[in-house]
Short mmCIF file of C-alpha atoms and ligand atoms in Angstrom, two decimals:
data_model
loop_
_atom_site.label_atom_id
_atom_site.label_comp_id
_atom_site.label_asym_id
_atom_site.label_seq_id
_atom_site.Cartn_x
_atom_site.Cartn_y
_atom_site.Cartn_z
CA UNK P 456 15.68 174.15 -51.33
CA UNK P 457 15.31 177.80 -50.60
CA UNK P 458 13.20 180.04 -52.17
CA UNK P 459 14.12 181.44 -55.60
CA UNK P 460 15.10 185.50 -55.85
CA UNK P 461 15.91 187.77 -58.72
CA UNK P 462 18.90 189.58 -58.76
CA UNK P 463 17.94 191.63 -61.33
CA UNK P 464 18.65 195.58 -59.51
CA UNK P 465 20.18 193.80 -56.90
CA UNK P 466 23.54 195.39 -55.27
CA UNK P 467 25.93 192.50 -55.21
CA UNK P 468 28.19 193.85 -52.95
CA UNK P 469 25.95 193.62 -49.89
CA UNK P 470 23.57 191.52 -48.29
CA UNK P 471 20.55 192.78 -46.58
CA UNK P 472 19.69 190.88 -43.69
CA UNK P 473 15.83 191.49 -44.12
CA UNK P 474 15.27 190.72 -47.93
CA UNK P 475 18.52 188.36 -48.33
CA UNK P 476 18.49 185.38 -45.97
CA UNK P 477 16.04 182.57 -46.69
CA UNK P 478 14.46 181.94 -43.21
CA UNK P 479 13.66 183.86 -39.81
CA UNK P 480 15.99 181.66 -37.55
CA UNK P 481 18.84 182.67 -40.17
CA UNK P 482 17.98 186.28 -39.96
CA UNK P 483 17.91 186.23 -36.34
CA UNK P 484 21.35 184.63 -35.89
CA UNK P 485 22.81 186.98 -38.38
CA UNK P 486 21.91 189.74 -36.13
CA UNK P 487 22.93 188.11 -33.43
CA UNK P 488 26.55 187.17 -35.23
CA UNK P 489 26.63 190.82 -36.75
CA UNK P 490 26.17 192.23 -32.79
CA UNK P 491 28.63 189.50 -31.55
CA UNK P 492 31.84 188.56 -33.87
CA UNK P 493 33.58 191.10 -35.73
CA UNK P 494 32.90 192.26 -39.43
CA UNK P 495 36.66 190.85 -40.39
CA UNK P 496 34.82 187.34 -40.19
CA UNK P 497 32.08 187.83 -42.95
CA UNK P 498 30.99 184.56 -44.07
CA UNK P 499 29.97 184.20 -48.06
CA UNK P 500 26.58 182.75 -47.22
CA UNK P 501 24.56 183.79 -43.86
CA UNK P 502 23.00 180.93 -43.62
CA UNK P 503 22.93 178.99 -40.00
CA UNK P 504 23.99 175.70 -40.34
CA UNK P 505 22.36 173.00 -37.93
CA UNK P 506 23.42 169.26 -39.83
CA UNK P 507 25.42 168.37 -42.36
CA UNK P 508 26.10 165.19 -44.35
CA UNK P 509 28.10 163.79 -47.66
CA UNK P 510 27.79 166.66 -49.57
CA UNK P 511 24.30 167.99 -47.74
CA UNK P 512 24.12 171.07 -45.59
CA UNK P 513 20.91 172.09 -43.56
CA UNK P 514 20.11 174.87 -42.20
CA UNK P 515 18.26 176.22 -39.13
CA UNK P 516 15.13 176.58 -40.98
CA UNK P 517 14.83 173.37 -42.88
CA UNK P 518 16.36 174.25 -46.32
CA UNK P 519 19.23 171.97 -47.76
CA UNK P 520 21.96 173.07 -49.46
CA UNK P 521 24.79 171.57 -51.54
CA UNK P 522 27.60 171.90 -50.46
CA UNK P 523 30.47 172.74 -53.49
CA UNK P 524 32.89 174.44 -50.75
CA UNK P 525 33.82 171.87 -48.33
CA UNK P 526 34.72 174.36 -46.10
CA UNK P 527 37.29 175.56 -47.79
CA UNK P 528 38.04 172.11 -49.34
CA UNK P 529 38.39 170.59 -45.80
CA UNK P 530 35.68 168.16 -46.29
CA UNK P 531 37.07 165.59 -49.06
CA UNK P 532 35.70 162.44 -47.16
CA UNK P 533 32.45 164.39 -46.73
CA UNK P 534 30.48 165.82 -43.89
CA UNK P 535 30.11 163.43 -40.80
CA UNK P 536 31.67 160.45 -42.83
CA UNK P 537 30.65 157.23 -40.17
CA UNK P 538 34.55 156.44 -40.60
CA UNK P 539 35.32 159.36 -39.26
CA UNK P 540 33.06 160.05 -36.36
CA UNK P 541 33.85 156.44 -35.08
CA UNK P 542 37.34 157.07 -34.99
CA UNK P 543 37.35 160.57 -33.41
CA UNK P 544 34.66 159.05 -30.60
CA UNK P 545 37.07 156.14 -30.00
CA UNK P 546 39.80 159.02 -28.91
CA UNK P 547 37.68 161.25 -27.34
CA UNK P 548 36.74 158.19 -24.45
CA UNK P 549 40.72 157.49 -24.60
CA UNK P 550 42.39 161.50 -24.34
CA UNK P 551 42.00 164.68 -25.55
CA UNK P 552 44.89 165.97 -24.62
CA UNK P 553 48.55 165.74 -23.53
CA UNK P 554 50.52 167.68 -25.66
CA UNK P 555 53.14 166.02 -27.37
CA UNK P 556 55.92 167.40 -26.29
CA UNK P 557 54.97 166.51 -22.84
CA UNK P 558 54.24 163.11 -22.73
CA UNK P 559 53.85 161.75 -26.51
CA UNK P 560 51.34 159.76 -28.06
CA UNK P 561 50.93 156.56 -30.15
CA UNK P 562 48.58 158.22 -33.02
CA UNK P 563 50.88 160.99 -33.80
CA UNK P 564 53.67 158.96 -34.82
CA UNK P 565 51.19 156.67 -36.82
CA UNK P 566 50.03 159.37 -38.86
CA UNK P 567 54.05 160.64 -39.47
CA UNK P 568 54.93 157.83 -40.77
CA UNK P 569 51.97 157.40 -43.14
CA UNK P 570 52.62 160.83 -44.39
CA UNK P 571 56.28 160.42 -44.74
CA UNK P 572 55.33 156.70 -46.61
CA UNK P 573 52.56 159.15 -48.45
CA UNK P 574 54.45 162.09 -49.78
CA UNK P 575 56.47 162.40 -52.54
CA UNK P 576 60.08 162.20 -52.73
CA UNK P 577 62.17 158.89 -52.94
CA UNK P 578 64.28 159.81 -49.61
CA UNK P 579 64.41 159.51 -45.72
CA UNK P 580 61.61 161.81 -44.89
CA UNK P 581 60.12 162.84 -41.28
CA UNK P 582 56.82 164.75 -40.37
CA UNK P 583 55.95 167.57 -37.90
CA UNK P 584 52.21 168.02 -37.14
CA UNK P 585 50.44 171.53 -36.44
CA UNK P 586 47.05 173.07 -36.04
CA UNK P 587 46.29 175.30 -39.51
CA UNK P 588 47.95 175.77 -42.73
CA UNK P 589 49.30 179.03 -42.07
CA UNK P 590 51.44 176.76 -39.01
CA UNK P 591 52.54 174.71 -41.54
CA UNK P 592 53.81 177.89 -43.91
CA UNK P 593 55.51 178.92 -40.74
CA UNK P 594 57.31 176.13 -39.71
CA UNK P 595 58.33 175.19 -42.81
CA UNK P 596 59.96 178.69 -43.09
CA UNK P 597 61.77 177.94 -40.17
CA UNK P 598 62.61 174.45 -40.47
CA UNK P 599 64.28 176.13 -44.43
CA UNK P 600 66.38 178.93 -42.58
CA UNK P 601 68.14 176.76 -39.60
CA UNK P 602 68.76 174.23 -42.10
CA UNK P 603 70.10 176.65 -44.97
CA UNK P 604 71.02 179.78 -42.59
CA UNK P 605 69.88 181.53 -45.29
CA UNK P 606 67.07 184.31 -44.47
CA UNK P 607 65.30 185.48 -47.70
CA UNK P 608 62.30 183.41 -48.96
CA UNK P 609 60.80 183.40 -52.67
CA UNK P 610 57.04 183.17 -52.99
CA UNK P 611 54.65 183.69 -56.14
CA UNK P 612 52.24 186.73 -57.34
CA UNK P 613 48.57 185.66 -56.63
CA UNK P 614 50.04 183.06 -54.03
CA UNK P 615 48.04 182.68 -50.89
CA UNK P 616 49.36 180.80 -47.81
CA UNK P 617 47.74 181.46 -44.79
CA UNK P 618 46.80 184.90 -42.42
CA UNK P 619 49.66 184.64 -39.70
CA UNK P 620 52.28 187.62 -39.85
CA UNK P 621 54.77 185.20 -41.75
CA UNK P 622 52.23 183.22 -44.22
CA UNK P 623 50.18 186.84 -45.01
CA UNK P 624 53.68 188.53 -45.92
CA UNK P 625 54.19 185.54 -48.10
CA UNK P 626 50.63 185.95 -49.50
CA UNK P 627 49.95 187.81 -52.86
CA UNK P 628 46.59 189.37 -53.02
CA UNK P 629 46.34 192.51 -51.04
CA UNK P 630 42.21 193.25 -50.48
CA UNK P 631 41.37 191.95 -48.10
CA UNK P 632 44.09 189.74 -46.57
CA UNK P 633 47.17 192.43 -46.29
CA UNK P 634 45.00 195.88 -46.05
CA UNK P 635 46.39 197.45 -42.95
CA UNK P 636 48.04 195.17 -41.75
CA UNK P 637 51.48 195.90 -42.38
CA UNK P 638 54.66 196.20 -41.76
CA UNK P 639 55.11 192.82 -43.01
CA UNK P 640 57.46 190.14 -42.50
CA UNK P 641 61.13 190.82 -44.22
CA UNK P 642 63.22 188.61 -46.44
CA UNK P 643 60.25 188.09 -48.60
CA UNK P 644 60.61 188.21 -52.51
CA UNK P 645 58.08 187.54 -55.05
CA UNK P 646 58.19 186.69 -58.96
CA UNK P 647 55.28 186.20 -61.32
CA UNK P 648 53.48 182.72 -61.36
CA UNK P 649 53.24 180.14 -64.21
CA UNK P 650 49.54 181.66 -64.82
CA UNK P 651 49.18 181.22 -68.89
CA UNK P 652 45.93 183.10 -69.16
CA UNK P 653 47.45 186.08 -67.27
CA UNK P 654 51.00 185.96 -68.75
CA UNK P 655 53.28 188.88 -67.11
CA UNK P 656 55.34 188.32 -69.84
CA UNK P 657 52.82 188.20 -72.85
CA UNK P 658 54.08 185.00 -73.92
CA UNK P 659 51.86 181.99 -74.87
CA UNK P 660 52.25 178.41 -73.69
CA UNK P 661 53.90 176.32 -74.97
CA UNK P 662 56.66 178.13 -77.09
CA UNK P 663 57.02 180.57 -74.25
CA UNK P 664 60.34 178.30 -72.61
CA UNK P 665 58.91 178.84 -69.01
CA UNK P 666 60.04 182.47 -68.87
CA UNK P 667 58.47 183.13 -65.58
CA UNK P 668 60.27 180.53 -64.15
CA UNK P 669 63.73 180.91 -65.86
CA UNK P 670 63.39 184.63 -65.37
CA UNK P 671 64.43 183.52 -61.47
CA UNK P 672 68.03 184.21 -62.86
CA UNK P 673 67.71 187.73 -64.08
CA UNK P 674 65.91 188.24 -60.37
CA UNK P 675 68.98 186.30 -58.61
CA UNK P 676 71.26 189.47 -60.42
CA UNK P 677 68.79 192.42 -59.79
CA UNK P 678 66.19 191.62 -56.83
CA UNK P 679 68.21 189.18 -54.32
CA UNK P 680 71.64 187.09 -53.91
CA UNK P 681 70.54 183.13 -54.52
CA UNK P 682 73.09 182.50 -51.60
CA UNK P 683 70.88 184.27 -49.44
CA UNK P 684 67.61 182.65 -50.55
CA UNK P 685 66.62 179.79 -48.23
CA UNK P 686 63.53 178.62 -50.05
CA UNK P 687 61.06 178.91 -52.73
CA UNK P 688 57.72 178.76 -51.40
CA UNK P 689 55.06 177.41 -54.40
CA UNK P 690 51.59 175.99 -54.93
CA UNK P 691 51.57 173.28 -57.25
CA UNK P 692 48.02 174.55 -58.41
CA UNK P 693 46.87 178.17 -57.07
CA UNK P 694 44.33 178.06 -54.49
CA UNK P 695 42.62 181.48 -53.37
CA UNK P 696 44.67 182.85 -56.30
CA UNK P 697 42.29 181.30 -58.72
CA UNK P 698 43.25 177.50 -59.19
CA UNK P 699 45.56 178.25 -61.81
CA UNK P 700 47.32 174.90 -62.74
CA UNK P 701 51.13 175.89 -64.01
CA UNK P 702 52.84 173.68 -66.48
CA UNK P 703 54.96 170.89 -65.20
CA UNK P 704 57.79 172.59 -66.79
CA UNK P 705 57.07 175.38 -65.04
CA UNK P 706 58.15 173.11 -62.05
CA UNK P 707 60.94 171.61 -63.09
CA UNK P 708 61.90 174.13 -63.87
CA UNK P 709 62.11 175.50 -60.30
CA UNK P 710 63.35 172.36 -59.13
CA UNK P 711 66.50 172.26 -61.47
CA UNK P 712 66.94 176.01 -60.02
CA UNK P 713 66.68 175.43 -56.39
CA UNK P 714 68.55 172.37 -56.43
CA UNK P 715 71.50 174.65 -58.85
CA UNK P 716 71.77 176.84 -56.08
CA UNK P 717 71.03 174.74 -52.85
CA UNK P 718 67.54 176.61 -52.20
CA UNK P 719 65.14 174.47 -50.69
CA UNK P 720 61.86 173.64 -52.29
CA UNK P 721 58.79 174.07 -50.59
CA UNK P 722 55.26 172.67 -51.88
CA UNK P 723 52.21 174.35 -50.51
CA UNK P 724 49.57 171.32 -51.23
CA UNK P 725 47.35 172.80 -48.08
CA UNK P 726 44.68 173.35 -50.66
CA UNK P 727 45.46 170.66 -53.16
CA UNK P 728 46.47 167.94 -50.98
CA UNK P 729 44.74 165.06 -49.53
CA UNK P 730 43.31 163.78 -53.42
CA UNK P 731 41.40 167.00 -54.65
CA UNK P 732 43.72 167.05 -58.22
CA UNK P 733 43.12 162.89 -58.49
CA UNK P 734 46.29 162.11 -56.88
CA UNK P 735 46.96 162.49 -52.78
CA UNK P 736 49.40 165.30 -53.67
CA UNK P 737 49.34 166.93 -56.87
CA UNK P 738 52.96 166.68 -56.83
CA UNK P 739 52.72 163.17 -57.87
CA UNK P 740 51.06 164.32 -61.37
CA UNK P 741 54.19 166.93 -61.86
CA UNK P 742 56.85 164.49 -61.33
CA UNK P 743 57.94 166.77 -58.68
CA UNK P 744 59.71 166.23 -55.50
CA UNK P 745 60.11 169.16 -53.18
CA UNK P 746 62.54 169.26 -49.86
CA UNK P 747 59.17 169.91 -47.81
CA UNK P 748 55.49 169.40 -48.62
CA UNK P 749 52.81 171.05 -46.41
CA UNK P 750 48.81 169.67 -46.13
CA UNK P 751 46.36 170.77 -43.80
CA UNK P 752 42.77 171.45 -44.31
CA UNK P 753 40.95 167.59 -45.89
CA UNK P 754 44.08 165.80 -43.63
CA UNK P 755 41.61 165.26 -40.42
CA UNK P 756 38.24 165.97 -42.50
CA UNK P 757 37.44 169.09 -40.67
CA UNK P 758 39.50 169.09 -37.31
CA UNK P 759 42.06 171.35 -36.99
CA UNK P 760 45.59 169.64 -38.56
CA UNK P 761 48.20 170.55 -41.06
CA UNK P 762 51.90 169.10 -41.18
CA UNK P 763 55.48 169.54 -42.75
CA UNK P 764 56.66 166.56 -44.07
CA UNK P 765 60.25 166.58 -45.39
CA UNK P 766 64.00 165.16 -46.37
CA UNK P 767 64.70 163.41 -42.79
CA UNK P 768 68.36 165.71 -42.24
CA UNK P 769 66.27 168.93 -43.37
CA UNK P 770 63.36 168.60 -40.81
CA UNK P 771 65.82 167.51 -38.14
CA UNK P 772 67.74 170.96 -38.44
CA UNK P 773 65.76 172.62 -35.55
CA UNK P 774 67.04 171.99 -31.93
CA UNK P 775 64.90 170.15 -29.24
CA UNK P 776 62.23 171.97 -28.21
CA UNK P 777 62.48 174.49 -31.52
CA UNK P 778 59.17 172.78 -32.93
CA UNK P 779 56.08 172.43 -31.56
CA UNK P 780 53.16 174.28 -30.12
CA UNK P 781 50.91 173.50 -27.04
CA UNK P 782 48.35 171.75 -29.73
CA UNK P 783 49.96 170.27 -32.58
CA UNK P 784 49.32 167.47 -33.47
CA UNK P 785 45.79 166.61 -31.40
CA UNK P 786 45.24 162.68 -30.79
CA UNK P 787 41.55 163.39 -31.93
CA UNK P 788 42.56 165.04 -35.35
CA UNK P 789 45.27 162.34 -35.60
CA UNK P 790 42.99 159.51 -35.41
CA UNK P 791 40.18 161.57 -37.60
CA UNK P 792 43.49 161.86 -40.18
CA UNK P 793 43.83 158.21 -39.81
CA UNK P 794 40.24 157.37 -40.89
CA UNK P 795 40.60 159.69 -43.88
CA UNK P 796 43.40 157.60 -44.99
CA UNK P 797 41.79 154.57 -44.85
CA UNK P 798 38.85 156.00 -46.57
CA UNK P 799 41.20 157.49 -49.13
CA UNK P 800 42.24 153.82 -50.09
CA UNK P 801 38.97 151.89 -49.09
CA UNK P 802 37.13 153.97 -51.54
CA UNK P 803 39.41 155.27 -53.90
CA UNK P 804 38.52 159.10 -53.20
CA UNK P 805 41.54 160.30 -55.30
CA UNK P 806 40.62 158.18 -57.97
CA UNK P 807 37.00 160.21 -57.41
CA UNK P 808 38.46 162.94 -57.64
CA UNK P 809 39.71 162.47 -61.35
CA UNK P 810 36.16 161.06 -62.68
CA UNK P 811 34.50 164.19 -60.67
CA UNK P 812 37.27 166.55 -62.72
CA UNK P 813 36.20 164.53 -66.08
CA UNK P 814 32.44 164.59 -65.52
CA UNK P 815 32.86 168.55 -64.82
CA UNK P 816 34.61 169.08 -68.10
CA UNK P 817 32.31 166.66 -69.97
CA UNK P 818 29.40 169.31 -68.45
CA UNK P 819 30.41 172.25 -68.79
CA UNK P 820 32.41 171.95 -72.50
CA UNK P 821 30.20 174.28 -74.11
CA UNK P 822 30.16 176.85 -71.16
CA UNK P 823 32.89 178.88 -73.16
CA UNK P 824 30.62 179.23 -76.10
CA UNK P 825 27.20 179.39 -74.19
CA UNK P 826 28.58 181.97 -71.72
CA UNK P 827 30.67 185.01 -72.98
CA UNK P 828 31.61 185.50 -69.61
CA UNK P 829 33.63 182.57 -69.12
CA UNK P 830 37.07 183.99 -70.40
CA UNK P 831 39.27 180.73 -68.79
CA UNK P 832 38.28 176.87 -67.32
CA UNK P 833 40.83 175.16 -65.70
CA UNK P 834 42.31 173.62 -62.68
CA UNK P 835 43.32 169.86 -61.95
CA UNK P 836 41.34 166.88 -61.18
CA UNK P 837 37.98 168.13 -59.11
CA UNK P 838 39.88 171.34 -58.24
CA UNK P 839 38.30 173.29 -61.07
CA UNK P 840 37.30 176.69 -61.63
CA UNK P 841 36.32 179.31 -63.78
CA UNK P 842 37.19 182.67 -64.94
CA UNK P 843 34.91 185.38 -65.74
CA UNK P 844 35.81 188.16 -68.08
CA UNK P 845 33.87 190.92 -69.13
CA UNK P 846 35.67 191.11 -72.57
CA UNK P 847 37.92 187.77 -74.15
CA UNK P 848 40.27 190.31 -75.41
CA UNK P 849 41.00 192.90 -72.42
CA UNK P 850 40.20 190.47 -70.30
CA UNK P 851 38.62 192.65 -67.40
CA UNK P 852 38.08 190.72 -64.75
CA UNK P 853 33.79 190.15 -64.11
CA UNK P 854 34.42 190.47 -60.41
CA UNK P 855 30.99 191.78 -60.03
CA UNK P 856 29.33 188.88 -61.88
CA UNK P 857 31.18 186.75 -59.41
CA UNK P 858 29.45 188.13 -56.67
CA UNK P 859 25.69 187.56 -58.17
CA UNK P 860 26.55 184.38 -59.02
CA UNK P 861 27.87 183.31 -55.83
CA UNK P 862 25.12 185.20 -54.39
CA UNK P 863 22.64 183.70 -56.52
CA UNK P 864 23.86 180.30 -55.73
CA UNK P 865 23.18 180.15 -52.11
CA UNK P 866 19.89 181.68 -52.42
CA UNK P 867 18.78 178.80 -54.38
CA UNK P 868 20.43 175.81 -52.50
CA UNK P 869 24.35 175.69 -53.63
CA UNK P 870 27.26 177.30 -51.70
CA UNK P 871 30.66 177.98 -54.15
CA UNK P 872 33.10 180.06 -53.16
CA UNK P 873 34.93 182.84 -55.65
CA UNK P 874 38.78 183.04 -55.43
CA UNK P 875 41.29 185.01 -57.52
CA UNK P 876 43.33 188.15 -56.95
CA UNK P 877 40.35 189.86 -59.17
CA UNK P 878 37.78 187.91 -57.35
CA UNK P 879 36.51 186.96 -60.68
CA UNK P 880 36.89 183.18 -60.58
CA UNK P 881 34.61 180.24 -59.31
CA UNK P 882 35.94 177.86 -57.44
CA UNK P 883 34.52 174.54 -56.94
CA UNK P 884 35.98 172.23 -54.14
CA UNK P 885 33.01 170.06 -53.61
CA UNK P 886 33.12 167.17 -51.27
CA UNK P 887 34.60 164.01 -53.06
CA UNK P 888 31.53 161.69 -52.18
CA UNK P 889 29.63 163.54 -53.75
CA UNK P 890 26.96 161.98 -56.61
CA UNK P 891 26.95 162.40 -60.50
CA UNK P 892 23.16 163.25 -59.47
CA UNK P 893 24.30 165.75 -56.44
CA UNK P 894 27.02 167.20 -59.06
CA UNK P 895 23.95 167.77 -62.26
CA UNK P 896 22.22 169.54 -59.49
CA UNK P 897 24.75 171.99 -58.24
CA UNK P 898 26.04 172.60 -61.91
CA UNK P 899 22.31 173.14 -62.96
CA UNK P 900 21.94 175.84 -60.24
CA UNK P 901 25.55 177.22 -61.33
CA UNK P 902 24.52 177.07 -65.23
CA UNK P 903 20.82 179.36 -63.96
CA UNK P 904 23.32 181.80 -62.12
CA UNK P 905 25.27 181.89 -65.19
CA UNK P 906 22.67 183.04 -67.27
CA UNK P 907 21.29 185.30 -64.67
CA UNK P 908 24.43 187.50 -65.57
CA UNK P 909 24.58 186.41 -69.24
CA UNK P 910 23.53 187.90 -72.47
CA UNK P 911 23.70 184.43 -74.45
CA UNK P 912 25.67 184.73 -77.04
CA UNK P 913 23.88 184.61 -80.83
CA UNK P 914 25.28 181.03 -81.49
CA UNK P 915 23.77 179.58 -78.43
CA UNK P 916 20.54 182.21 -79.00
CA UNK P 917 20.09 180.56 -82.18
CA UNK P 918 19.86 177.16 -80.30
C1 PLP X 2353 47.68 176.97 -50.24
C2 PLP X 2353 47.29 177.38 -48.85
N1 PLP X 2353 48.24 177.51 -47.93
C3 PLP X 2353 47.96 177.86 -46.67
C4 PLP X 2353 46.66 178.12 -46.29
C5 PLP X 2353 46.36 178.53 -44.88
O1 PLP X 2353 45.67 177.51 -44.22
P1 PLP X 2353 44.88 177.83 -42.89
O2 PLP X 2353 43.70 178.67 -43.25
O3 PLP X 2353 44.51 176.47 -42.36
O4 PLP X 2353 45.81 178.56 -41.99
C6 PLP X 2353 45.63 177.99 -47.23
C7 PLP X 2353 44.23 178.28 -46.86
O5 PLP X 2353 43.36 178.47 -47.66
C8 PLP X 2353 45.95 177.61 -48.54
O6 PLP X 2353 45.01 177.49 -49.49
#
């Protein structure tokens, strides 16, 4: 464990390299990466990493840290699962490389059909693999306007799907993904998402009849035509917006819409999928069944692989050669997405992911009274967060706080990550074979940080 630091004084907002990181070798590379790679890449903790395992990271100077980010929530199976390694070396001695629209492969067309067997949806389905999630967005974008010939798209407020031109001008929050980097993609529409604790129409669920969905009729009159709209874009549970988890009405809602006015349904389960919520896809808890489902990120535990999987006649709208991508679809990341799989069912990981969800609300059930900060705890499954709040009534958002805790965090052996448009949520996405004992030691860390920013409140003074 690294050493312990007060943050009492300390600015939040930036990390000095001298005072900050918790070892020479660290410092030195952080020079090094500050000389190097470009500012835009600022990592959350400048820490070198040398090893990592489970839910273990270790650095380049011999402290450990726990690892509640997964990179992202790539690492469901863990870090260097045996599985996983095995089945990646077995390719490597095979072939790297062909690309698949040269001279195909056996793997790819394994791992289609187990995501098309996977995935919900009761119909014909077929699967296109790609590198990243944002490839996914994109694809799926196109795959939605050759089938519909339709050109405007409908995403959410506080959505995020990806950095690429298409995925960013589908993306919500502004600082820092958008800054600059306009003019953006057009076509692109966006309505308020099913996010209770921020309601943009002041209404409280339940008893609030899904207005942010059914107001999608209203925008159909004012914003855009419906006969124009090829999809709706959605995240079954907000990722970098905050891991807000929307009603299921919310969803059918959207469903009965699209399917009203032949607009295709697109679910964005990059950052839920692969078992995080307790289920493979979260869809499966929602009842839902969209036209096309996107996963990346935990797919190939840590290589580089997302896909669209969709209705067979929908996915099969693009001409020859229309899809693809000199990459896509890597036999290594196949056969690493393949060992996931069977890890998913050998060991039950989305059934993990349900009891890691439980024991998190079992722990932290008096957080809300302990902590005046925490204004909102939600998510789905072991995709949980929480939402700081300077005030429960105005709500301003404790973005600040965020930081220091974050901050906080890695300097004494846990790495979370924040998320939400107001950067004022924590975000856990820890790896799902992880202990109860790892888990009571990252949340005892979290609950410190907590009350580093804290004034208790009287009832828990009192205690
Ligand atoms: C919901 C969602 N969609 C798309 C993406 C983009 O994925 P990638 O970073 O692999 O391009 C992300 C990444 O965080 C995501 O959370």
């Amino acid at each position: 464990m690294v050493r312990p630091v007060s943050l009492k004084g300390a600015n939040v907002n930036s990390i000095d390299l001298r005072t900050d990181i918790p070892g020479p070798v660290s410092l030195r590379w952080a020079e090094r990466h500050h000389m190097a790679v470009p500012r835009g890449t600022q990592p959350v903790a400048p820490v070198f990493i040398a090893r990592a395992e489970g839910a273990v990271l270790y650095d380049v100077d011999g402290n450990s840290f726990l690892d509640f980010a997964g990179g992202i929530g790539c690492m469901n199976v863990g870090h260097c699962a045996p599985p996983l390694r095995e089945a990646a070396a077995t390719q490597l001695e095979r072939f790297t490389h062909l690309c698949f629209a040269v001279t195909p492969y056996q793997t790819y067309v394994r791992l289609a059909e187990e995501l098309n067997r996977r995935t919900p949806g009761r119909f014909s389905k077929k699967t296109l693999l790609v590198n990243t999630g944002a490839e996914a967005v994109e694809n799926a974008v196109k795959i939605a306007r050759v089938y519909t010939g339709r050109p405007a798209l409908i995403g959410f407020e506080d959505a995020f799907h990806g950095r690429t031109l298409l995925a960013m001008s589908l993306t919500s929050k502004v600082h820092p993904y958008k800054e600059g980097f306009g003019p953006f993609a057009p076509e692109i529409y966006r309505i308020p998402y099913g996010y209770c604790y921020r309601c943009s129409y002041s209404r409280t669920y339940p008893g609030c009849d899904i207005r942010c969905a059914h107001a999608l009729e209203d925008f159909f009159r004012r914003s855009v035509d419906a006969a124009n709209v090829a999809a709706i874009i959605v995240e079954p549970v907000l990722g970098e917006g905050g891991f807000v988890a929307a009603p299921q009405e919310f969803f059918q809602a959207l469903r009965e819409i699209c399917t009203k006015y032949g607009i295709l349904l697109i679910a964005d389960e990059v950052q839920t999928g692969f078992g995080r919520t307790g289920t493979l896809f979260a869809c499966e808890q929602l009842d839902l069944e969209p036209d096309l489902i996107l996963c990346g990120k935990s797919l190939a535990g840590g290589l580089p692989l997302a896909a669209v999987t969709g209705r067979a006649e929908i996915m099969d709208a693009a001409a020859p050669g229309g899809l693809g991508g000199t990459y896509v679809g890597n036999p290594v990341a196949c056969e690493s997405a393949l060992a996931v799989l069977r890890m998913f069912d050998e060991q039950q990981l989305a059934r993990r992911a349900g009891q890691i969800g439980d024991w998190i609300l079992q722990r932290t059930q008096a957080w809300k009274q302990d902590f005046p900060l925490v204004g909102d705890m939600r998510g789905r499954g072991a995709m949980r967060a929480f939402e700081l709040v300077r005030d429960p009534d105005t709500r301003e958002p404790a973005k600040e706080e965020v930081a220091a805790i974050t901050r906080y965090c890695w300097q004494h052996g846990l790495i979370v990550l924040s998320a939400g448009t107001y950067g004022n949520v924590i975000r856990l996405l820890v790896p799902l074979v992880i202990t109860d004992d790892q888990l009571e030691e990252g949340f005892a860390v979290l609950e410190a940080a907590l009350e580093s920013v804290c004034t208790p409140t009287v009832a828990s003074a009192q205690n």
